[in-house]
Coordinates of C-alpha atoms and ligand atoms in Angstrom, one line a residue:
Chain A
X257 CA 0.0 0.0 0.0
X258 CA 1.0 3.5 -0.7
X259 CA 0.2 6.2 1.8
X260 CA 0.6 9.9 2.0
X261 CA 0.0 11.8 5.2
X262 CA -0.3 15.6 5.6
X263 CA 2.0 16.3 2.7
X264 CA 2.9 20.0 2.1
X265 CA 5.2 21.2 -0.6
X266 CA 6.4 24.5 -1.9
X267 CA 8.1 25.7 -5.1
X268 CA 10.5 28.5 -4.2
X269 CA 8.8 30.5 -1.4
X270 CA 5.2 29.7 -2.5
X271 CA 3.4 26.9 -0.8
X272 CA 1.6 24.9 -3.5
X273 CA 0.3 21.8 -1.6
X274 CA -1.5 22.1 1.7
X275 CA -1.5 19.1 4.0
X276 CA -2.7 16.4 1.6
X277 CA -3.8 12.9 2.8
X278 CA -4.5 10.0 0.5
X279 CA -3.6 6.4 -0.2
X280 CA -3.5 3.8 -3.0
X281 CA -4.3 0.2 -2.2
X282 CA -2.6 -2.8 -3.9
X283 CA -4.0 -3.3 -7.4
X284 CA -5.8 0.0 -7.6
X285 CA -5.8 2.8 -10.1
X286 CA -6.4 6.1 -8.4
X287 CA -7.0 9.2 -10.5
X288 CA -6.3 12.8 -9.4
X289 CA -8.3 15.4 -11.4
X290 CA -8.3 19.1 -11.2
X291 CA -8.1 22.3 -13.2
X292 CA -5.0 23.9 -14.6
X293 CA -2.7 25.1 -11.8
X294 CA -4.4 23.0 -9.1
X295 CA -1.1 21.5 -8.1
X296 CA -1.3 18.0 -9.7
X297 CA 2.1 18.0 -11.3
X298 CA 3.6 19.5 -8.1
X299 CA 2.2 16.7 -6.1
X300 CA 3.6 14.0 -8.5
X301 CA 7.0 15.7 -8.6
X302 CA 7.0 15.9 -4.8
X303 CA 6.2 12.2 -4.5
X304 CA 9.0 11.4 -7.0
X305 CA 11.5 13.4 -5.1
X306 CA 12.0 16.3 -7.5
X307 CA 10.8 18.6 -4.8
X308 CA 11.4 17.9 -1.2
X309 CA 8.2 18.1 0.9
X310 CA 8.3 20.7 3.7
X311 CA 6.0 18.6 5.9
X312 CA 4.4 15.2 5.8
X313 CA 5.2 11.5 5.3
X314 CA 5.1 9.3 2.2
X315 CA 5.3 5.5 2.7
X316 CA 5.5 2.7 0.2
X317 CA 4.8 -0.7 1.7
X318 CA 5.9 0.6 5.1
X319 CA 9.1 2.0 3.6
X320 CA 9.5 5.8 4.3
X321 CA 10.4 7.4 1.0
X322 CA 9.7 11.1 1.6
X323 CA 12.9 13.2 1.9
X324 CA 14.9 10.9 -0.3
X325 CA 16.4 12.3 -3.6
X326 CA 14.6 11.4 -6.8
X327 CA 17.2 8.9 -8.0
X328 CA 16.9 6.9 -4.7
X329 CA 13.1 6.9 -4.8
X330 CA 13.1 5.0 -8.1
X331 CA 15.0 2.2 -6.4
X332 CA 12.3 2.0 -3.7
X333 CA 9.7 1.2 -6.4
X334 CA 8.1 4.5 -7.3
X335 CA 8.4 5.7 -10.8
X336 CA 7.0 8.9 -12.4
X337 CA 6.1 9.3 -16.1
X338 CA 6.5 13.1 -16.2
X339 CA 4.3 15.7 -17.9
X340 CA 5.3 16.0 -21.5
X341 CA 6.8 12.5 -21.7
X342 CA 10.4 13.7 -21.5
X343 CA 11.9 10.8 -23.4
X344 CA 15.6 11.3 -24.4
X345 CA 15.2 12.4 -28.0
X346 CA 18.7 11.6 -29.2
X347 CA 18.7 8.1 -27.7
X348 CA 17.3 5.1 -29.5
X349 CA 14.2 3.4 -28.3
X350 CA 16.3 0.6 -26.9
X351 CA 18.6 3.1 -25.1
X352 CA 15.7 5.0 -23.6
X353 CA 14.1 1.8 -22.3
X354 CA 17.5 0.5 -20.9
X355 CA 18.0 3.8 -19.0
X356 CA 14.8 3.0 -17.2
X357 CA 16.5 0.2 -15.4
X358 CA 19.7 2.2 -14.7
X359 CA 20.4 1.0 -11.2
X360 CA 20.2 -2.7 -12.1
X361 CA 22.0 -2.5 -15.4
X362 CA 25.5 -3.5 -14.1
X363 CA 24.1 -6.0 -11.6
X364 CA 21.7 -8.2 -13.5
X365 CA 22.0 -8.0 -17.3
X366 CA 19.7 -10.9 -17.8
X367 CA 16.9 -9.2 -16.0
X368 CA 17.4 -6.1 -18.2
X369 CA 17.0 -8.3 -21.3
X370 CA 13.9 -9.9 -19.9
X371 CA 12.3 -6.6 -19.2
X372 CA 13.2 -5.2 -22.6
X373 CA 11.4 -8.2 -24.1
X374 CA 8.4 -7.7 -21.9
X375 CA 8.1 -4.1 -22.9
X376 CA 8.1 -5.0 -26.6
X377 CA 5.4 -7.4 -25.9
X378 CA 3.4 -4.8 -24.0
X379 CA 4.1 -2.1 -26.6
X380 CA 4.4 -4.0 -30.0
X381 CA 4.3 -0.6 -31.8
X382 CA 7.8 0.2 -30.5
X383 CA 9.4 -2.9 -32.1
X384 CA 9.9 -1.5 -35.6
X385 CA 11.5 1.6 -34.1
X386 CA 13.7 -0.2 -31.6
X387 CA 17.0 1.1 -33.0
X388 CA 15.7 4.5 -34.1
X389 CA 16.1 7.6 -32.1
X390 CA 13.1 8.5 -29.8
X391 CA 12.8 12.1 -31.1
X392 CA 11.4 10.8 -34.4
X393 CA 8.5 8.9 -32.9
X394 CA 5.0 10.1 -33.0
X395 CA 3.4 11.6 -29.9
X396 CA 1.6 8.4 -29.1
X397 CA 4.7 6.3 -29.6
X398 CA 6.7 8.6 -27.4
X399 CA 4.1 8.3 -24.6
X400 CA 4.2 4.5 -24.9
X401 CA 8.0 4.7 -24.7
X402 CA 7.8 6.9 -21.6
X403 CA 5.5 4.5 -19.9
X404 CA 7.6 1.5 -21.0
X405 CA 10.8 3.2 -19.8
X406 CA 9.2 3.7 -16.3
X407 CA 8.0 0.1 -16.2
X408 CA 11.5 -1.2 -16.9
X409 CA 12.4 -0.5 -13.2
X410 CA 9.7 -2.9 -12.0
X411 CA 7.9 -0.2 -10.0
X412 CA 5.4 -1.1 -7.3
X413 CA 3.6 2.1 -8.1
X414 CA 3.7 4.1 -11.3
X415 CA 2.7 7.8 -11.5
X416 CA 1.5 9.2 -14.8
X417 CA 1.1 13.0 -15.4
X418 CA -1.4 13.6 -18.1
X419 CA -0.5 10.8 -20.5
X420 CA -3.4 11.7 -22.8
X421 CA -2.1 15.1 -23.5
X422 CA -2.3 15.9 -27.2
X423 CA -3.2 12.4 -28.3
X424 CA -6.0 11.1 -30.4
X425 CA -8.9 9.3 -28.6
X426 CA -7.9 5.9 -30.1
X427 CA -4.4 6.2 -28.7
X428 CA -5.7 7.4 -25.3
X429 CA -7.8 4.2 -25.1
X430 CA -4.8 2.1 -26.0
X431 CA -2.9 3.7 -23.2
X432 CA -5.7 3.2 -20.7
X433 CA -6.0 -0.4 -21.6
X434 CA -2.3 -0.9 -20.9
X435 CA -2.7 0.7 -17.5
X436 CA -5.5 -1.8 -16.7
X437 CA -3.3 -4.6 -17.9
X438 CA -0.3 -3.7 -15.8
X439 CA -2.5 -3.3 -12.8
X440 CA -4.1 -6.7 -13.3
X441 CA -1.0 -8.7 -14.6
X442 CA 1.6 -7.2 -12.3
X443 CA -0.4 -5.8 -9.5
X444 CA 1.2 -2.4 -10.0
X445 CA -0.5 0.5 -8.2
X446 CA -1.3 3.4 -10.5
X447 CA -1.8 7.1 -9.9
X448 CA -3.3 8.8 -13.0
X449 CA -3.3 12.6 -13.2
X450 CA -5.6 13.7 -16.0
X451 CA -7.4 16.7 -17.4
X452 CA -9.3 14.3 -19.6
X453 CA -11.6 13.4 -16.7
X454 CA -13.9 11.2 -18.8
X455 CA -11.0 9.0 -19.8
X456 CA -9.5 8.9 -16.3
X457 CA -12.8 7.9 -14.7
X458 CA -13.2 5.1 -17.2
X459 CA -10.3 3.1 -15.7
X460 CA -9.9 4.5 -12.2
X461 CA -11.1 2.7 -9.1
X462 CA -11.2 5.8 -7.0
X463 CA -10.6 9.5 -7.7
X464 CA -9.5 12.6 -5.8
X465 CA -10.5 16.1 -6.9
X466 CA -7.9 18.7 -6.4
X467 CA -8.3 22.5 -6.2
X468 CA -5.7 25.0 -5.1
X469 CA -3.4 22.5 -3.6
X470 CA -6.1 20.7 -1.5
X471 CA -8.4 17.7 -2.1
X472 CA -11.9 19.0 -2.1
X473 CA -13.6 15.6 -2.8
X474 CA -12.8 12.0 -3.1
X475 CA -14.7 8.8 -3.6
X476 CA -15.2 5.8 -5.8
X477 CA -15.4 6.2 -9.5
X478 CA -19.2 6.2 -9.5
X479 CA -19.5 8.6 -6.7
X480 CA -17.2 11.1 -8.4
X481 CA -18.7 10.8 -11.8
X482 CA -22.2 11.2 -10.6
X483 CA -21.4 14.2 -8.4
X484 CA -23.2 17.3 -9.7
X485 CA -20.2 19.6 -9.1
X486 CA -17.8 17.3 -10.9
X487 CA -20.3 16.9 -13.7
X488 CA -20.6 20.7 -14.4
X489 CA -17.0 21.6 -13.7
X490 CA -15.0 18.7 -15.2
X491 CA -17.3 16.7 -17.4
X492 CA -18.9 19.6 -19.2
X493 CA -22.4 18.2 -18.4
X494 CA -25.1 20.8 -17.6
X495 CA -26.8 20.0 -14.4
X496 CA -30.3 21.4 -14.4
Chain B
X187 CA 48.9 22.1 -53.6
X188 CA 51.7 20.8 -51.4
X189 CA 51.5 23.9 -49.2
X190 CA 47.7 23.5 -49.0
X191 CA 48.1 20.0 -47.7
X192 CA 50.8 21.1 -45.3
X193 CA 48.5 23.8 -43.8
X194 CA 45.6 21.4 -43.7
X195 CA 47.6 18.8 -41.7
X196 CA 48.9 21.5 -39.3
X197 CA 45.4 22.9 -39.0
X198 CA 43.9 19.5 -38.2
X199 CA 46.6 18.7 -35.6
X200 CA 46.1 21.9 -33.7
X201 CA 42.4 21.6 -34.3
X202 CA 42.2 18.2 -32.8
X203 CA 43.8 19.7 -29.7
X204 CA 41.1 22.3 -29.6
X205 CA 38.5 19.6 -30.2
X206 CA 39.6 17.7 -27.0
X207 CA 39.2 20.9 -25.0
X208 CA 35.9 21.7 -26.6
X209 CA 34.5 18.2 -25.8
X210 CA 35.6 18.8 -22.1
X211 CA 33.7 22.1 -22.2
X212 CA 30.6 20.6 -23.7
X213 CA 30.5 17.6 -21.4
X214 CA 30.7 19.8 -18.2
X215 CA 28.4 22.5 -19.6
X216 CA 25.6 20.0 -20.5
X217 CA 25.9 17.7 -17.5
X218 CA 26.2 20.4 -14.8
X219 CA 25.0 23.6 -16.5
X220 CA 28.3 25.1 -15.6
X221 CA 30.6 26.9 -18.1
X222 CA 33.9 25.8 -16.7
X223 CA 36.4 28.6 -17.0
X224 CA 39.1 26.4 -15.5
X225 CA 39.1 24.1 -18.5
X226 CA 42.4 25.6 -19.9
X227 CA 44.1 25.2 -16.6
X228 CA 43.6 21.4 -16.9
X229 CA 45.7 21.6 -20.0
X230 CA 48.4 23.6 -18.2
X231 CA 48.5 21.1 -15.3
X232 CA 48.7 18.2 -17.8
X233 CA 51.5 19.7 -19.7
X234 CA 53.6 20.9 -16.8
X235 CA 53.2 17.8 -14.7
X236 CA 54.2 15.7 -17.7
X237 CA 57.4 17.8 -18.0
X238 CA 58.2 17.3 -14.3
X239 CA 57.6 13.6 -14.5
X240 CA 60.0 13.4 -17.6
X241 CA 62.6 15.4 -15.7
X242 CA 62.3 12.9 -12.8
X243 CA 63.5 10.3 -15.2
X244 CA 60.2 8.6 -16.1
X245 CA 60.0 7.7 -19.8
X246 CA 57.7 9.8 -21.8
X247 CA 55.2 7.1 -22.5
X248 CA 54.8 6.4 -18.8
X249 CA 54.8 10.1 -18.0
X250 CA 51.9 11.0 -20.3
X251 CA 49.3 8.6 -18.8
X252 CA 50.5 9.6 -15.3
X253 CA 50.1 13.3 -16.0
X254 CA 46.6 12.6 -17.4
X255 CA 45.7 10.7 -14.3
X256 CA 47.0 13.4 -12.0
X257 CA 45.0 16.0 -13.8
X258 CA 41.8 13.9 -13.9
X259 CA 42.1 13.5 -10.1
X260 CA 42.5 17.2 -9.7
X261 CA 39.4 17.6 -11.9
X262 CA 37.5 15.3 -9.6
X263 CA 38.7 17.2 -6.5
X264 CA 37.6 20.5 -8.1
X265 CA 34.1 19.1 -8.6
X266 CA 33.8 17.7 -5.1
X267 CA 35.3 20.6 -3.2
X268 CA 34.2 23.6 -5.3
X269 CA 31.3 22.8 -7.5
X270 CA 29.2 20.1 -5.7
X271 CA 28.8 22.0 -2.4
X272 CA 27.4 24.9 -4.5
X273 CA 25.2 22.8 -6.7
X274 CA 22.1 24.7 -5.9
X275 CA 23.6 28.1 -6.6
X276 CA 22.6 30.1 -9.8
X277 CA 24.6 29.5 -13.0
X278 CA 26.3 32.8 -12.7
X279 CA 27.6 32.1 -9.2
X280 CA 28.9 28.7 -10.5
X281 CA 30.7 30.4 -13.3
X282 CA 32.3 32.8 -10.9
X283 CA 33.4 29.8 -8.8
X284 CA 35.1 28.2 -11.8
X285 CA 36.8 31.5 -12.4
X286 CA 38.1 31.4 -8.9
X287 CA 39.2 27.8 -9.4
X288 CA 41.0 28.9 -12.6
X289 CA 42.9 31.6 -10.7
X290 CA 43.7 29.3 -7.9
X291 CA 45.1 26.6 -10.2
X292 CA 47.1 29.1 -12.2
X293 CA 48.6 30.4 -8.9
X294 CA 49.5 26.9 -7.8
X295 CA 51.1 26.4 -11.3
X296 CA 53.2 29.6 -10.7
X297 CA 54.3 28.4 -7.3
X298 CA 55.2 24.9 -8.4
X299 CA 56.7 25.5 -11.8
X300 CA 57.8 29.1 -11.8
X301 CA 57.6 31.5 -14.7
X302 CA 60.1 30.0 -17.1
X303 CA 58.7 28.2 -20.1
X304 CA 59.3 24.4 -20.1
X305 CA 59.2 22.1 -23.0
X306 CA 58.6 18.4 -23.5
X307 CA 61.2 16.5 -25.5
X308 CA 59.8 15.4 -28.9
X309 CA 57.5 12.4 -28.7
X310 CA 59.2 10.7 -31.6
X311 CA 62.4 11.6 -33.4
X312 CA 61.6 14.7 -35.3
X313 CA 62.2 14.4 -39.0
X314 CA 60.5 15.7 -42.1
X315 CA 58.3 13.3 -44.0
X316 CA 57.3 13.8 -47.6
X317 CA 53.7 13.1 -48.0
X318 CA 51.9 13.6 -51.3
X319 CA 54.3 16.4 -52.1
X320 CA 53.8 18.1 -48.7
X321 CA 56.6 18.3 -46.2
X322 CA 55.3 17.4 -42.7
X323 CA 56.9 17.1 -39.4
X324 CA 56.8 13.5 -38.2
X325 CA 56.0 14.9 -34.7
X326 CA 52.9 16.7 -35.7
X327 CA 51.7 13.7 -37.8
X328 CA 52.2 11.5 -34.8
X329 CA 50.2 13.9 -32.6
X330 CA 47.4 13.9 -35.1
X331 CA 47.2 10.1 -35.1
X332 CA 47.1 10.0 -31.2
X333 CA 44.4 12.7 -31.2
X334 CA 42.3 10.9 -33.8
X335 CA 42.6 7.7 -31.7
X336 CA 41.3 9.6 -28.7
X337 CA 38.4 11.1 -30.6
X338 CA 37.4 7.6 -31.7
X339 CA 37.6 6.3 -28.1
X340 CA 35.5 9.3 -27.0
X341 CA 32.9 8.5 -29.7
X342 CA 32.8 4.9 -28.7
X343 CA 32.4 5.9 -25.0
X344 CA 29.6 8.3 -25.5
X345 CA 27.7 6.4 -28.1
X346 CA 28.2 2.8 -27.4
X347 CA 28.6 2.3 -23.6
X348 CA 25.9 2.4 -21.0
X349 CA 27.7 4.9 -18.9
X350 CA 28.1 7.2 -21.9
X351 CA 24.4 6.8 -22.6
X352 CA 23.6 7.8 -19.0
X353 CA 25.9 10.8 -19.3
X354 CA 24.3 11.9 -22.5
X355 CA 20.9 11.5 -20.9
X356 CA 22.0 13.7 -18.0
X357 CA 23.2 16.2 -20.5
X358 CA 20.0 16.3 -22.3
X359 CA 17.6 16.3 -19.4
X360 CA 19.0 16.0 -15.9
X361 CA 15.6 16.0 -14.2
X362 CA 14.3 13.1 -16.4
X363 CA 17.6 11.3 -15.8
X364 CA 17.2 11.5 -12.1
X365 CA 13.7 10.0 -12.5
X366 CA 15.5 7.0 -14.1
X367 CA 17.5 6.5 -10.9
X368 CA 20.6 8.3 -12.3
X369 CA 22.5 10.2 -9.6
X370 CA 23.2 13.5 -11.4
X371 CA 25.7 14.5 -8.8
X372 CA 27.8 11.4 -9.6
X373 CA 27.4 12.3 -13.3
X374 CA 28.7 15.8 -12.6
X375 CA 31.8 14.3 -10.9
X376 CA 32.4 12.0 -13.8
X377 CA 32.0 14.9 -16.3
X378 CA 34.7 16.9 -14.5
X379 CA 37.0 14.0 -14.3
X380 CA 36.7 13.3 -18.0
X381 CA 37.0 16.9 -19.0
X382 CA 40.1 17.3 -16.9
X383 CA 41.6 14.2 -18.5
X384 CA 40.8 15.5 -21.9
X385 CA 42.3 18.9 -21.0
X386 CA 45.5 17.1 -19.9
X387 CA 45.8 15.2 -23.2
X388 CA 45.4 18.5 -25.1
X389 CA 48.1 20.0 -22.9
X390 CA 50.5 17.1 -23.3
X391 CA 50.0 17.1 -27.0
X392 CA 50.6 20.8 -27.4
X393 CA 53.7 21.0 -25.2
X394 CA 56.1 19.5 -27.7
X395 CA 54.8 22.0 -30.3
X396 CA 55.0 25.1 -28.3
X397 CA 56.4 25.8 -24.8
X398 CA 54.4 25.1 -21.7
X399 CA 54.0 27.8 -19.0
X400 CA 51.8 28.4 -16.0
X401 CA 49.9 31.0 -18.1
X402 CA 49.1 28.8 -21.1
X403 CA 45.7 27.8 -19.8
X404 CA 44.0 31.0 -20.6
X405 CA 44.7 31.1 -24.3
X406 CA 44.2 27.4 -24.9
X407 CA 41.0 27.6 -22.9
X408 CA 39.7 30.4 -25.1
X409 CA 40.4 28.3 -28.2
X410 CA 38.5 25.4 -26.8
X411 CA 35.6 27.7 -25.8
X412 CA 35.5 29.2 -29.4
X413 CA 35.4 25.6 -30.8
X414 CA 32.5 24.8 -28.5
X415 CA 30.6 27.8 -29.7
X416 CA 31.2 26.8 -33.3
X417 CA 29.7 23.5 -32.5
X418 CA 26.6 24.9 -30.8
X419 CA 27.5 24.2 -27.1
X420 CA 25.3 21.1 -26.9
X421 CA 26.8 18.6 -29.2
X422 CA 29.9 16.5 -28.8
X423 CA 30.3 15.8 -32.5
X424 CA 29.7 19.6 -33.1
X425 CA 32.5 20.4 -30.6
X426 CA 34.9 18.1 -32.5
X427 CA 34.0 19.6 -35.8
X428 CA 34.3 23.1 -34.3
X429 CA 37.8 22.4 -33.0
X430 CA 39.0 21.1 -36.3
X431 CA 37.5 24.0 -38.2
X432 CA 39.1 26.5 -35.8
X433 CA 42.5 24.8 -36.2
X434 CA 42.2 24.8 -40.0
X435 CA 41.1 28.5 -40.1
X436 CA 44.1 29.5 -38.1
X437 CA 46.5 27.4 -40.1
X438 CA 45.3 28.8 -43.5
X439 CA 45.1 32.4 -42.4
X440 CA 48.5 32.0 -40.8
X441 CA 49.9 30.4 -43.9
X442 CA 48.4 32.4 -46.7
X443 CA 48.0 35.8 -44.9
X444 CA 50.0 36.2 -41.8
X445 CA 50.4 34.6 -38.4
X446 CA 49.8 38.0 -36.9
X447 CA 46.3 37.9 -38.1
X448 CA 45.4 34.3 -37.5
X449 CA 43.9 34.9 -34.0
X450 CA 42.0 38.0 -35.2
X451 CA 40.6 36.1 -38.1
X452 CA 39.5 33.2 -35.8
X453 CA 37.8 35.6 -33.5
X454 CA 36.2 37.5 -36.4
X455 CA 34.8 34.2 -37.6
X456 CA 33.5 33.6 -34.1
X457 CA 31.6 36.9 -34.2
X458 CA 30.1 35.9 -37.6
X459 CA 29.0 32.6 -36.1
X460 CA 27.4 34.3 -33.1
X461 CA 25.6 36.8 -35.3
X462 CA 24.3 34.4 -38.0
X463 CA 24.3 30.9 -36.5
X464 CA 24.1 31.3 -32.7
X465 CA 22.9 27.7 -32.5
X466 CA 26.2 26.5 -33.9
X467 CA 27.4 25.6 -37.4
X468 CA 26.6 21.9 -37.3
X469 CA 23.2 21.7 -35.6
X470 CA 20.0 21.5 -37.4
X471 CA 17.6 24.3 -37.0
X472 CA 15.6 22.3 -34.4
X473 CA 18.5 22.4 -32.0
X474 CA 18.7 18.6 -32.1
X475 CA 22.1 17.1 -31.8
X476 CA 23.7 15.9 -35.1
Ligands
ATP535 N1 8.6 26.3 -11.2 C1 7.6 26.9 -10.6 N2 7.8 28.1 -10.0 C2 6.8 28.8 -9.5 N3 5.5 28.4 -9.4 C3 5.3 27.2 -10.0 C4 6.3 26.4 -10.7 N4 5.7 25.3 -11.2 C5 4.4 25.4 -10.8 N5 4.1 26.6 -10.2 C6 2.8 27.0 -9.6 O1 2.3 26.0 -8.8 C7 0.9 25.8 -9.0 C8 0.6 24.4 -9.4 O2 1.2 24.0 -10.6 P1 1.1 22.6 -11.2 O3 2.0 22.5 -12.4 O4 1.4 21.6 -10.1 O5 -0.4 22.5 -11.6 P2 -1.2 21.4 -12.4 O6 -2.3 21.0 -11.6 O7 -0.2 20.3 -12.8 O8 -1.6 22.1 -13.7 P3 -1.8 21.6 -15.2 O9 -3.0 20.9 -15.3 O10 -1.8 22.9 -16.0 O11 -0.6 20.8 -15.5 C9 0.5 26.8 -10.1 O12 -0.1 27.9 -9.5 C10 1.8 27.1 -10.8 O13 1.8 28.5 -11.2
MG536 MG1 0.5 19.6 -14.6

């Protein structure tokens, strides 16, 4: 289980996150939704160790991970697929994927090969580009690569920051299906941050609604999607 | 034609020395975001410590790797003692720190080696070789071969090894690299060590051609810096091409016009590049590495 307790974070001198509490259970996809500037990316970056929390506790299967630098948190089993994908454009697809398992590369080469094979099975579209540089892939392929690269490290929990950004609905569906697959096949926990609320609620088990650095609502998928406020503010449905 | 070839070989020899410095600049600049003004000092330390080792009776082919090793360790120490503690400082503060390091190293050079110019004995017996009608010094031909070998090894390291791949990733996007589990502080340390080693090779190679003094770091550093700008600051192949180009420009302007003007012409060319192609001569318009 993944647990966050009274987490606060600031960028520079401005406090962005205000005492957040939430959790993800094993085998769960939890979605975090909210308007632009609500603090979703700040939350994910804080969990991944890019920003150090000013207060609060983050535990992953009873292992305290808050306060660790980003490169150590990966080793604890938390991996972030950052906003805007951020693949390495001059590296080949294979090199990008291999960097995802950086800390184990020198220790267990066989494991690296196995994971590479598994990623090609999970993302067959990457196969024909395997030795081409990542910068020439389409947006959808780059997103697949970014997710594959994160999965290379065998994370217990994977965090995705707006994976649907700029992608066609068909590709978005493919990505959502893969998230469900990794949850079911590998028992990986998933935190999915999305502006595309409809898409997120399709696959999430539970959701949190964020506004100005606080959670203003949370509940199961059905509870959130039938909530009148969510309907009008995030799903664009007029509530009469 | 024979003169042309002669100038070309001279230009490529000096140019490959600049290229090594430029690769050092680019590696540090991209991994750490720091413009390392002490880069030329690494060449000075490499050259002068090699002279000292030779004077101690160590054969030249043992002295060269030792001098490179010593300089690389100094590069590592500079990173750990001066750069790493100030990692969170703004880029301008870090540049000022490297300026301080440069002055410090130059001062140490003055104390240890004094003001008189020193020279390395020739690496091989110096004789003139006729090569397609051009008369070339065997010495400079030999240096050219050594430098090309180093550039090939560098290419192999950055493009074909996993550590090189991780360094390039940290150059491109340090934040994303840290999300892969790459410790960017370790990468910064490796970058300084490599850059210092490359600087030392450049210094050791230039010492038999001109004399080595405690002050040599400044001028040779500037040449490496110009070569890096020719290459667009972000690309290792660009830095190599930039260094070779600068060497060739100098050799031809020195040969056909006058050595008095070769520096001026090189810097004039730099200004043209900065005006018309600030992204570098060899990068595509997208800024992607070539
Ligand atoms: N580097 C920064 N410096 C200062 N303020 C920042 C920085 N990054 C984000 N902020 C501020 O923090 C707040 C939260 O930003 P954040 O990026 O976390 O929002 P978000 O919910 O991810 O938005 P979006 O949906 O647009 O990605 C915003 O008010 C933003 O202006
Ligand atoms: Mg965001």
